[in-house]
XYZ file of C-alpha atoms in Angstrom:
607
model
C 0.000 0.000 0.000
C 1.301 3.452 -0.860
C 0.943 6.003 1.931
C 1.722 9.673 2.084
C 2.790 11.476 5.210
C 1.632 15.058 5.642
C 3.229 17.403 8.154
C 2.213 20.919 9.083
C 4.150 23.804 7.617
C 2.695 27.246 8.218
C 0.830 26.528 11.414
C 1.599 28.197 14.681
C 3.960 25.298 15.424
C 5.699 25.554 12.043
C 7.065 22.204 10.852
C 6.246 20.578 14.149
C 5.206 17.178 12.839
C 8.352 16.990 10.748
C 10.497 17.906 13.778
C 8.977 15.054 15.800
C 9.518 12.453 13.075
C 12.947 13.445 11.688
C 15.074 12.394 14.723
C 13.185 9.073 14.885
C 12.760 7.927 11.279
C 14.910 8.464 8.212
C 13.425 8.816 4.714
C 14.621 5.265 3.966
C 12.857 3.892 7.067
C 9.647 5.682 6.057
C 9.921 4.128 2.594
C 10.420 0.688 4.132
C 7.140 1.225 5.988
C 5.348 1.927 2.694
C 5.347 5.730 2.939
C 6.677 6.576 -0.499
C 5.984 10.289 -0.506
C 6.050 12.810 2.317
C 4.866 16.341 1.706
C 4.155 19.423 3.760
C 0.511 20.108 4.472
C 0.578 23.691 3.202
C 2.515 22.970 0.027
C 0.810 22.824 -3.368
C -0.228 19.199 -3.907
C -1.804 17.444 -6.876
C -4.733 15.050 -6.370
C -3.793 11.347 -6.169
C -7.274 9.817 -5.947
C -6.195 6.159 -5.608
C -3.801 6.654 -2.666
C -4.565 6.710 1.091
C -2.992 9.603 3.024
C -1.720 9.732 6.604
C -1.831 13.191 8.201
C 0.357 14.014 11.210
C -0.422 17.588 12.282
C -1.077 19.943 15.173
C -4.834 20.621 15.462
C -4.465 24.354 14.751
C -7.097 26.474 13.033
C -5.210 26.818 9.739
C -4.213 23.136 9.640
C -7.852 22.100 10.129
C -8.919 24.538 7.382
C -6.366 23.029 4.987
C -7.475 19.466 5.801
C -11.104 20.447 5.166
C -10.001 21.933 1.830
C -8.285 18.599 0.951
C -11.555 16.769 1.697
C -13.538 19.183 -0.480
C -11.019 18.788 -3.313
C -11.181 14.968 -3.073
C -7.365 14.751 -3.085
C -6.983 11.177 -1.826
C -8.674 7.812 -1.632
C -8.869 7.780 2.187
C -7.707 9.885 5.113
C -5.985 8.772 8.344
C -5.947 11.831 10.613
C -3.343 11.840 13.408
C -3.251 14.850 15.715
C -0.096 15.597 17.682
C -2.134 17.060 20.576
C -5.765 16.390 21.459
C -8.219 18.017 19.029
C -11.137 19.993 20.468
C -14.722 18.931 19.840
C -15.512 22.102 17.838
C -12.603 21.494 15.453
C -13.595 17.847 15.085
C -17.076 19.039 14.122
C -15.522 21.348 11.490
C -13.831 18.336 9.861
C -17.092 16.317 10.073
C -19.043 19.122 8.399
C -16.450 19.427 5.613
C -16.523 15.633 5.072
C -20.350 15.713 4.906
C -20.378 18.617 2.446
C -17.835 16.823 0.235
C -19.639 13.457 0.531
C -16.352 12.071 1.869
C -17.471 10.723 5.271
C -16.641 7.125 4.361
C -13.190 8.199 3.174
C -12.142 9.424 6.650
C -10.808 6.060 7.806
C -9.344 6.883 11.255
C -8.999 9.877 13.592
C -6.428 9.674 16.397
C -5.218 11.918 19.199
C -1.592 10.772 19.343
C -0.353 12.779 22.356
C 3.101 13.191 20.788
C 3.656 16.874 21.440
C 7.389 16.526 22.250
C 10.591 15.656 20.378
C 12.639 12.581 21.272
C 16.333 13.196 20.584
C 17.766 10.166 22.416
C 16.343 7.079 24.122
C 16.728 9.039 27.358
C 16.330 12.662 26.257
C 13.473 14.821 24.952
C 12.726 18.497 24.278
C 9.393 20.242 23.905
C 9.898 22.015 20.617
C 12.356 23.120 17.976
C 10.218 25.403 15.811
C 8.932 28.497 17.633
C 10.933 27.529 20.708
C 11.080 31.204 21.688
C 7.495 30.676 22.965
C 8.856 28.610 25.894
C 12.403 30.005 26.029
C 14.357 31.173 29.076
C 13.814 34.746 27.878
C 10.045 34.251 27.505
C 9.766 32.993 31.095
C 12.108 35.590 32.658
C 11.072 38.754 30.794
C 10.494 41.516 33.381
C 7.569 42.908 31.364
C 5.718 39.595 30.893
C 1.990 39.820 31.676
C 0.113 37.230 33.733
C -1.816 36.164 30.615
C 1.388 35.645 28.623
C 2.921 33.647 31.488
C -0.200 31.462 31.659
C 0.144 30.751 27.909
C 3.827 29.757 28.314
C 3.021 27.482 31.257
C 0.042 25.893 29.459
C 2.236 25.161 26.422
C 4.839 23.391 28.610
C 2.187 21.479 30.586
C 0.403 20.295 27.435
C 3.652 18.769 26.144
C 4.540 17.175 29.494
C 1.030 15.711 29.731
C 1.505 14.180 26.245
C 4.864 12.789 27.393
C 3.336 10.969 30.372
C 0.398 9.668 28.324
C 2.948 8.188 25.893
C 4.948 6.787 28.806
C 1.771 5.302 30.277
C 2.612 6.372 33.820
C 1.410 8.919 36.376
C 4.456 10.455 38.074
C 5.049 11.708 41.583
C 6.090 15.351 41.125
C 8.703 17.295 43.102
C 9.639 20.934 42.430
C 11.335 23.932 44.007
C 9.162 26.670 45.496
C 8.638 30.144 44.095
C 9.844 29.332 40.562
C 8.405 28.761 37.088
C 8.949 25.027 37.793
C 6.393 25.280 40.622
C 3.841 26.880 38.270
C 4.339 23.982 35.831
C 3.999 21.431 38.662
C 0.699 22.904 39.929
C -0.829 22.958 36.437
C 0.448 19.480 35.499
C -0.835 17.992 38.759
C -4.265 19.524 38.056
C -4.340 18.251 34.459
C -3.324 14.699 35.434
C -5.801 14.701 38.345
C -8.692 15.788 36.076
C -7.893 13.033 33.589
C -7.717 10.368 36.301
C -11.033 11.521 37.821
C -12.996 10.317 34.777
C -12.191 6.605 35.048
C -14.026 5.683 31.808
C -12.082 8.151 29.650
C -8.783 8.265 31.534
C -5.703 7.964 29.343
C -3.839 6.126 32.117
C -5.900 2.958 32.303
C -6.107 -0.174 30.172
C -3.553 -0.719 27.405
C -1.303 2.250 28.069
C -0.584 1.496 31.708
C 2.738 -0.210 32.080
C 3.444 -0.025 28.361
C 6.775 1.718 28.768
C 9.958 0.885 30.593
C 8.481 2.418 33.756
C 6.054 -0.409 34.362
C 6.868 -1.684 37.868
C 7.019 1.480 39.911
C 5.717 4.981 39.397
C 8.414 7.347 38.190
C 9.570 10.497 39.930
C 9.323 13.767 37.978
C 11.785 16.389 39.210
C 10.949 19.847 37.850
C 13.836 22.290 38.169
C 14.140 25.900 37.109
C 16.987 27.011 34.850
C 17.796 29.778 37.349
C 19.176 27.283 39.880
C 22.258 26.952 37.651
C 23.119 29.538 35.008
C 26.831 28.669 34.867
C 26.569 25.202 33.264
C 24.855 26.362 30.004
C 27.687 28.905 29.549
C 30.473 26.418 30.318
C 32.927 25.440 27.595
C 32.755 21.684 27.336
C 35.120 18.808 26.545
C 32.869 15.891 25.530
C 32.121 15.063 21.893
C 28.337 15.556 21.661
C 28.340 18.726 23.768
C 31.266 20.169 21.759
C 29.496 19.460 18.449
C 26.415 21.296 19.780
C 28.534 24.134 21.153
C 30.708 24.935 18.121
C 28.881 23.506 15.073
C 25.410 23.836 13.549
C 23.775 20.837 15.263
C 20.046 20.413 15.847
C 17.553 17.542 15.789
C 20.496 15.084 15.619
C 21.786 16.542 12.359
C 25.051 18.441 11.992
C 25.608 20.820 9.061
C 29.211 21.457 8.053
C 30.801 23.872 5.640
C 33.736 22.164 3.946
C 36.468 24.558 2.914
C 37.371 24.103 -0.733
C 41.063 24.762 -0.027
C 43.259 27.610 -1.239
C 43.342 27.685 -4.992
C 45.187 29.895 -7.406
C 42.513 32.151 -8.770
C 42.965 35.359 -10.756
C 42.789 38.576 -8.771
C 39.252 39.864 -8.401
C 37.733 36.447 -9.196
C 34.817 35.302 -7.108
C 35.863 33.082 -4.174
C 34.727 29.482 -4.524
C 31.596 28.637 -2.613
C 32.068 26.246 0.282
C 30.420 22.848 0.057
C 27.745 22.242 2.661
C 27.349 18.744 4.044
C 24.820 17.315 6.490
C 25.346 14.260 8.671
C 22.843 12.436 10.867
C 24.237 11.524 14.293
C 21.763 8.910 15.499
C 21.707 5.779 17.708
C 22.201 3.665 14.554
C 25.733 5.091 14.378
C 27.604 2.779 16.783
C 30.685 5.018 16.954
C 28.515 7.991 17.967
C 26.634 5.932 20.562
C 29.879 4.734 22.096
C 31.834 7.998 22.062
C 29.347 10.900 22.207
C 30.025 11.288 25.936
C 33.810 10.814 25.697
C 36.452 13.548 26.096
C 37.464 14.922 22.696
C 41.090 13.631 22.549
C 39.739 10.123 23.223
C 37.324 10.513 20.307
C 40.096 11.664 17.973
C 42.201 8.672 18.985
C 39.271 6.287 18.444
C 38.614 7.675 14.947
C 42.289 7.076 14.143
C 42.108 3.482 15.452
C 38.938 2.807 13.441
C 40.685 4.124 10.322
C 43.700 1.860 10.875
C 41.428 -1.157 11.493
C 39.498 -0.395 8.284
C 42.699 -0.074 6.249
C 43.960 -3.416 7.611
C 40.711 -5.150 6.549
C 40.768 -3.464 3.150
C 44.404 -4.509 2.619
C 43.523 -8.114 3.562
C 40.821 -8.255 0.867
C 43.225 -6.826 -1.711
C 45.974 -9.268 -0.654
C 43.703 -12.315 -0.952
C 42.433 -11.219 -4.353
C 46.010 -10.643 -5.499
C 47.116 -14.139 -4.341
C 44.245 -15.698 -6.303
C 45.017 -13.549 -9.342
C 41.536 -12.058 -9.187
C 42.201 -8.322 -9.056
C 40.079 -7.645 -12.111
C 37.337 -10.220 -11.479
C 33.841 -9.247 -10.498
C 32.115 -10.457 -7.313
C 30.064 -13.084 -9.243
C 33.202 -14.880 -10.367
C 34.606 -14.835 -6.832
C 31.482 -16.405 -5.314
C 31.791 -19.367 -7.714
C 35.239 -20.336 -6.475
C 35.821 -23.638 -4.718
C 35.980 -24.264 -0.971
C 39.616 -23.339 -0.547
C 38.695 -19.724 -1.312
C 36.168 -19.579 1.541
C 38.323 -17.056 3.336
C 38.257 -14.732 0.340
C 34.517 -15.199 -0.145
C 33.998 -14.329 3.513
C 36.158 -11.214 3.145
C 34.228 -10.083 0.060
C 30.850 -10.730 1.689
C 31.862 -8.335 4.441
C 32.422 -5.543 1.892
C 29.014 -3.828 2.505
C 29.865 -3.751 6.219
C 33.315 -2.376 5.350
C 31.809 0.343 3.169
C 29.442 1.365 5.979
C 32.404 1.446 8.361
C 34.274 3.676 5.926
C 31.256 6.020 5.657
C 31.127 6.412 9.452
C 34.900 6.957 9.672
C 34.676 9.686 7.004
C 31.693 11.235 8.799
C 33.435 11.403 12.189
C 36.739 12.454 10.658
C 34.978 15.449 9.078
C 32.974 16.314 12.208
C 35.927 15.872 14.594
C 38.215 17.890 12.306
C 35.696 20.758 12.268
C 35.512 20.626 16.099
C 39.320 20.507 16.367
C 39.640 23.642 14.211
C 37.453 25.513 16.718
C 39.383 24.136 19.712
C 42.704 25.293 18.250
C 41.536 28.648 16.909
C 39.755 29.612 20.152
C 41.916 27.731 22.730
C 38.782 26.009 24.020
C 40.835 23.521 26.068
C 42.280 26.457 28.052
C 38.797 27.911 28.636
C 37.383 24.547 29.695
C 40.182 23.910 32.205
C 40.041 27.464 33.598
C 36.244 27.381 34.033
C 36.426 23.983 35.740
C 38.843 25.523 38.257
C 36.565 28.532 38.820
C 33.484 26.355 39.341
C 35.285 23.993 41.726
C 36.967 26.855 43.663
C 40.470 25.646 42.732
C 43.434 28.024 42.743
C 43.896 29.737 39.380
C 47.341 29.758 37.781
C 46.590 32.769 35.566
C 44.575 35.897 36.270
C 41.172 36.340 34.679
C 42.203 39.735 33.288
C 45.147 38.127 31.467
C 42.870 35.739 29.566
C 40.285 38.429 28.779
C 43.043 40.741 27.531
C 44.801 38.033 25.456
C 43.911 38.811 21.796
C 44.758 35.233 20.742
C 42.540 33.484 23.302
C 39.056 32.932 21.977
C 36.260 35.116 20.621
C 34.602 37.991 22.517
C 31.762 35.556 23.291
C 34.223 33.026 24.812
C 35.580 35.781 27.077
C 32.096 36.856 28.131
C 31.154 33.253 28.926
C 34.268 32.865 31.075
C 33.620 36.094 32.983
C 29.930 35.308 33.546
C 30.865 31.913 35.018
C 33.341 33.658 37.337
C 30.694 36.234 38.317
C 27.956 33.622 38.891
C 30.222 31.217 40.825
C 31.827 33.838 43.102
C 30.622 33.648 46.709
C 31.192 37.392 46.912
C 30.692 39.686 43.913
C 33.794 41.679 42.845
C 34.033 45.236 44.166
C 32.758 48.062 41.977
C 36.340 49.134 41.210
C 37.307 45.589 40.139
C 34.103 45.230 38.143
C 34.820 48.439 36.252
C 38.291 47.111 35.412
C 36.783 43.839 34.111
C 34.123 45.736 32.146
C 36.796 47.856 30.459
C 38.830 44.756 29.523
C 35.680 43.043 28.171
C 34.699 46.136 26.164
C 38.241 46.405 24.764
C 37.985 42.729 23.759
C 34.829 43.537 21.758
C 32.278 42.053 24.196
C 28.650 43.098 24.466
C 28.009 43.822 28.182
C 24.215 43.303 28.101
C 24.419 39.676 29.384
C 26.433 40.904 32.402
C 23.779 43.546 33.072
C 21.120 40.829 33.311
C 23.277 38.463 35.405
C 23.929 41.319 37.893
C 20.171 41.769 38.349
C 19.636 38.000 38.549
C 22.433 37.580 41.119
C 21.007 40.336 43.318
C 17.624 38.617 43.220
C 19.085 35.103 43.685
C 21.105 36.315 46.690
C 17.843 37.174 48.450
C 16.454 33.740 47.575
C 19.397 31.404 48.202
C 23.150 30.872 47.997
C 24.805 30.274 44.597
C 24.939 26.739 43.260
C 27.926 24.627 44.265
C 29.768 22.596 41.639
C 31.771 20.125 43.750
C 35.496 20.242 44.385
C 37.019 18.109 41.660
C 38.305 19.390 38.369
C 39.717 18.285 35.028
C 43.260 16.943 35.226
C 45.770 17.312 32.381
C 47.399 14.018 31.389
C 51.108 13.868 31.954
C 51.890 12.221 28.637
C 50.437 13.143 25.271
C 48.235 10.417 23.857
C 49.020 8.583 20.639
C 46.727 10.859 18.675
C 49.089 13.772 19.192
C 51.718 12.403 16.798
C 51.997 13.727 13.265
C 51.116 10.356 11.696
C 47.571 10.877 12.948
C 44.668 12.396 11.057
C 44.341 14.810 13.979
C 47.457 16.816 14.739
C 46.702 18.123 18.203
C 49.895 19.872 19.229
C 49.116 22.734 21.545
C 45.809 21.189 22.638
C 45.712 19.963 26.232
C 44.696 16.353 26.707
C 42.400 16.816 29.682
C 40.893 13.919 31.588
C 37.423 14.450 33.012
C 36.764 13.783 36.670
C 33.194 12.835 37.549
C 31.415 15.526 39.528
C 27.709 16.055 39.990
C 26.305 19.295 38.582
C 23.514 21.044 40.554
C 20.687 19.385 38.566
C 22.225 15.918 39.058
C 22.723 16.607 42.778
C 19.072 17.659 43.198
C 17.933 14.530 41.394
C 20.182 12.338 43.564
C 18.726 13.825 46.774
C 15.116 13.323 45.649
C 15.552 9.950 43.936
C 17.439 8.438 46.888
C 15.159 10.163 49.451
C 18.136 11.895 51.092
C 17.617 14.694 53.582
C 19.410 17.786 52.298
C 18.812 21.525 52.887
C 18.970 22.028 49.108
C 15.858 19.904 48.481
C 14.091 19.467 51.847
C 11.501 22.158 51.090
C 10.720 20.891 47.557
C 6.965 20.600 47.030
C 5.398 17.175 46.617
C 2.454 16.334 44.338
C 0.782 12.976 43.847
C -1.965 13.304 41.190
C -3.405 9.928 42.245
C -4.234 11.201 45.741
C -7.884 12.227 45.929
C -7.183 15.506 47.685
C -3.901 17.152 46.927
C -2.816 20.123 49.019
C 0.263 22.076 50.047
C 0.801 19.898 53.089
C 1.137 16.765 50.976
C 4.212 15.009 52.302
C 6.117 12.186 50.629
C 4.414 8.933 51.562
C 6.945 6.821 49.755
C 10.142 6.515 51.788
C 11.797 4.063 49.404
C 14.300 5.254 46.775
C 12.896 5.603 43.251
C 14.059 3.324 40.434
C 13.034 5.644 37.616
C 13.095 9.415 37.319
C 12.524 12.148 34.784
C 14.406 15.438 35.243
C 12.784 18.319 33.408
C 14.421 21.766 33.210
C 11.952 24.632 32.794
C 13.744 27.390 30.874
C 16.080 25.300 28.730
C 18.672 22.544 28.975
C 21.945 21.461 27.389
C 24.044 18.407 26.533
C 26.500 19.020 29.421
C 23.725 18.443 31.976
C 22.376 15.477 30.009
C 25.808 13.814 29.872
C 26.352 14.431 33.585
C 23.108 12.569 34.364
C 24.084 9.716 32.009
C 27.448 9.383 33.809
C 25.737 9.524 37.226
C 23.255 6.733 36.483
C 25.931 4.378 35.084
C 26.901 3.494 38.633
C 23.302 2.853 39.739
C 22.329 -0.712 38.925
C 18.797 -1.129 37.571
C 17.927 2.575 37.705
C 16.800 4.729 34.768
C 16.797 8.479 34.164
C 15.292 10.569 31.379
C 16.331 14.182 30.784
C 13.958 16.716 29.290
C 13.904 20.476 28.794
C 11.603 23.143 27.381
C 14.248 24.002 24.749
C 17.774 22.808 24.002
C 20.252 25.647 23.592
C 23.995 26.014 23.250
C 25.991 28.809 24.919
C 25.731 31.141 21.890
C 21.921 30.913 21.907
C 21.802 31.326 25.699
C 24.100 34.385 25.658
C 21.805 35.924 23.028
C 18.794 35.472 25.326
C 20.694 36.926 28.297
C 21.727 39.869 26.110
C 18.094 40.554 25.154
C 17.069 40.395 28.834
C 19.914 42.771 29.788
C 19.014 45.479 27.276
C 17.995 48.709 28.911
């Protein structure tokens, strides 16, 4: 059967359906499932009257109008309507009326509320949206001029997506959140929405087939809602692991990285147009075993692994060539080889592994290109120096070089790198620098070409946070430089890394991981003792609800209201590795890198 997949284009959620599907299914996988053509809902489409169509759209006004238009125009043989969020009764009636008017009632085969209003990036990571993410951004939540109505809209958008997430998971969580934050507003609304759904036992989404359908089937999961404001340093931190570096320095979103390949210096006549750079896109997905294994590894380790993979591939390739040469078959095709007698079994086996070899070569090329692009940024901006220095600041270790020296060094990083470093220092300091010192730093930052708006906002935030609580603590361990350079440093390697420090990461729990650990293990800690507790399954929920469950949780979801990042995600992944039989999922309202976060801080700091 030939199917067509429609996704919304010009709706209020933009290409939302496409964003949900693209990290999960490739075009090839869609074809394998019989979906031979996928088009955007608002594109110009010709009628194909003998083909059924599958729609996957947000139930927005303009999407519904376009679907009704398709029914009136008799575009397809039958219609399978899948809505990302629940469709209202009035909109459902609009579709029914259009189907009646077009005499197409029998052609509407199925209508589903799919409750898929979130984007799954990893098996253990999700975000709420990619298109129009400014609707739920850190800036949107923390704008000083935001009205109550606008804040309600932001909170409702987040809650709708989280509700969809738990319907898909098939579990009702126990919710914990900090007081007096946007996370608390989300918790109150989510608790109410879950409670209302559970009250109607006949129509509840958490009974019957869905219950226990996911991995969280034996015990109810814990949902920890945290506010981005509990830790503003981590999103600004220069990082040293592969996935987080790719997100920080390259164009990487929805598991796809876009690279510009330099065409090299060529002799061209004076005044001639420079050659355009080639653009390449690579998917970094769980299917890629190298990515799965090394995305959380320190960068020098990744570079070394790429080199080892390349050497292993060359050895296998040479073995095939050698065997063919011994048999005098260099020019023969594969058909002739397969007809050889038993004593050539070894050669036949080597040749049969060629598709696997070619795939290996593709992945090596992919990661060579991506890692080379990352390495160029590390060298040009001295990112290893920034990473090590920031680790020392955050862990209160003695600094071997003054902050002013780095800010004033014209060869060390971009103005943005310098601003990130100073903001981390400012946020992490127990005591803010004196006005005289601050003026000196401001002058150095201005001379370095920095925009001071982000600092303006962080000053206001710090003054407010000081009234609320002490600054976040980041542990007391730090990255250690390796005494000896690793093998990848030598010039025979694809990656010449002279001048780049080979830092070894030491495990330390970031604030979000520490909060999760306290709540998941039911530890008493001043940091989390006053966290609110909600159990939507309790008939009467109130402020005095106290944790009834004293046993540690086996499963937890951490959700950051105001935006998350790959550094936090990787820290949680590393934390749970040592916990046998426990599972954690990480979610956030939006996923940003430091550049995007600095931009939001700059907008908030504008006078």
